[in-house]
């Protein structure tokens, strides 16, 4: 179900001396089935924005429409919204509370008032989706490693079968291997279920590999909203706001500057590899031609 | 959500009151609270109101901000007023159904709400203009003599400042965990008392875990920097009385004398004038 944000602004501590404008006139359309990266420097308002999507925060001005309905309207079912727009917070492992992993994942679907059988089925499916091994299901969530805890927390949201999954920096504080595993899992999930996924991050390298659209936030406003390639064209502007294009983009640009005839549109290592290979192919073709 | 509670919160501003020595502010607050119970009659309260207004004006903290923080206490105030209004025996004034409002009850309710209101505003002026660290520093220095009778003053002050420091952190944490559970469709509001109490488990368990984790981290960090109790420990910002602090003490003394005098003399004066006329 599409989400539309219409000129959403949010001010923390309004009417006090400490008022902070965290969002300024943000207008976005989030259609079904997209894989979106939401990127911005620390404090640019990413977390604030995503908390508006499931109605946890109320916009100071502007409106948000879920499937055409205003979510702040009288009588709008917020619980339904939260089950459809699953939000995984930054450091979600801090929300675990049950005595075993399986019970914790059951918490979400149980709140939806489903039958016990359905709840357990969903919890099982969700734990499978995030790739947690069966051996851990009945352990205390507090005995797991950081990466495992995070999977459990993500499963806790997935078990509600949301149509839109929002992940706020799911890889913060994980080692490179844990990071890649989680991101690969999310990307597989996206392919299998076809749900909309919004991935919040401040690493372009993480995001470039997976998403089809990038929204760049700067000081509470949307700065760019486009396909990764188009966004990375503005790498100089991105640097000015404390971000950077993926490292391969820089390599390709450097190659160009040194007179090699390659395109600088590659955003992932894979694409860069292909581009360089095809450059060699062209080179040898020219050589043979002589 | 929870951030709206301003009681016990510091409000950054550049004012004389902010700059006063915390001992002066602590002492003044205590004297002010006692004075509310010593002063007699409307005139005494008028002096107290004047004094409070002056301090608030000088502190540069918006009055609205103070009042906003008091919303949580309005309920308590209301109960006190209602009980006093209806349950004080005396000369009946109005009777509605089985409830009687007496003259004494009315008097009592008015004075009590003034007292309580002033008390809360007075102490929140102190906390709004003094950082928790200054406050505990002041307290520590004031209670220093108790060291002689083996009271661990420094340790107590340290515990207090840590506890105070953790209040906003834990509030923020509560807010975060609450939102995370709401995102999983948790319901903290509906149902009967038992159901409500049960619904707090997903909030309290993570909160306690995080509090213990933080406490553990802090203890470790203090240990790593070789922290140990109070003996011979010097301060980064030692407290010294300045000229303005003595002036403040003088003003407070004037206030007390004026308040007592007003309470005792004004009624005499007024009745004297009436007799003359
Ligand atoms: N509860 C709050 N009260 C007051 N100000 C806040 C609060 N939460 C965030 N802010 C402010 O709002 C702005 C945006 O914060 P937000 O958490 O949305 O940033 P972010 O993009 O998620 O940053 P990060 O990458 O560090 O997570 C910041 O300037 C922050 O200081
Ligand atoms: Mg954030």
Coordinates of N, CA and C in Angstrom, one line a residue, chain A residues 32 36-37 52 55 64 89 101 133 137 141 187-189 203 206 211-212 237 240 257 271:
Chain A
X32 N 4.3 0.8 -3.9 CA 4.5 -0.6 -3.4 C 5.7 -1.2 -4.1
X36 N 14.1 1.1 -1.1 CA 14.5 2.5 -1.0 C 15.6 2.6 0.1
X37 N 16.6 3.4 -0.2 CA 17.7 3.7 0.7 C 17.4 5.1 1.2
X52 N 7.5 8.7 11.6 CA 6.2 9.3 11.1 C 5.4 8.3 10.2
X55 N 3.1 6.3 12.3 CA 2.2 7.0 13.2 C 2.7 7.1 14.7
X64 N 0.1 12.7 6.3 CA 0.7 11.5 5.8 C -0.5 10.6 5.4
X89 N 13.7 -0.4 14.9 CA 14.5 0.7 15.4 C 16.0 0.5 15.3
X101 N 13.6 -16.8 22.8 CA 13.6 -16.1 21.5 C 12.2 -16.2 20.8
X133 N 19.2 -20.1 13.3 CA 19.1 -21.6 13.4 C 18.2 -22.0 14.5
X137 N 16.1 -21.2 19.1 CA 14.7 -20.7 19.3 C 14.3 -20.7 20.7
X141 N 16.9 -14.7 24.9 CA 17.5 -13.8 23.9 C 18.7 -13.0 24.4
X187 N 17.8 -8.2 1.5 CA 17.6 -8.2 0.1 C 16.9 -9.4 -0.4
X188 N 17.3 -10.6 0.2 CA 16.6 -11.8 -0.2 C 15.1 -11.8 0.2
X189 N 14.9 -11.3 1.4 CA 13.6 -11.1 1.9 C 12.7 -10.3 0.9
X203 N 25.8 4.9 5.2 CA 26.8 4.4 4.4 C 26.3 4.1 3.0
X206 N 26.9 0.5 1.6 CA 25.9 -0.5 2.0 C 24.7 -0.4 1.1
X211 N 19.7 -1.1 -3.2 CA 18.4 -0.3 -3.5 C 18.3 0.1 -4.9
X212 N 17.0 0.5 -5.2 CA 16.7 1.0 -6.6 C 16.5 2.5 -6.5
X237 N 28.6 17.4 -4.0 CA 27.6 18.0 -3.0 C 27.4 17.0 -1.9
X240 N 30.0 17.5 0.7 CA 29.8 18.8 1.5 C 28.8 18.5 2.6
X257 N 39.8 10.4 -15.1 CA 40.7 11.5 -15.0 C 42.1 11.2 -15.6
X271 N 29.5 -4.0 -10.9 CA 29.3 -3.2 -12.1 C 30.7 -2.7 -12.6

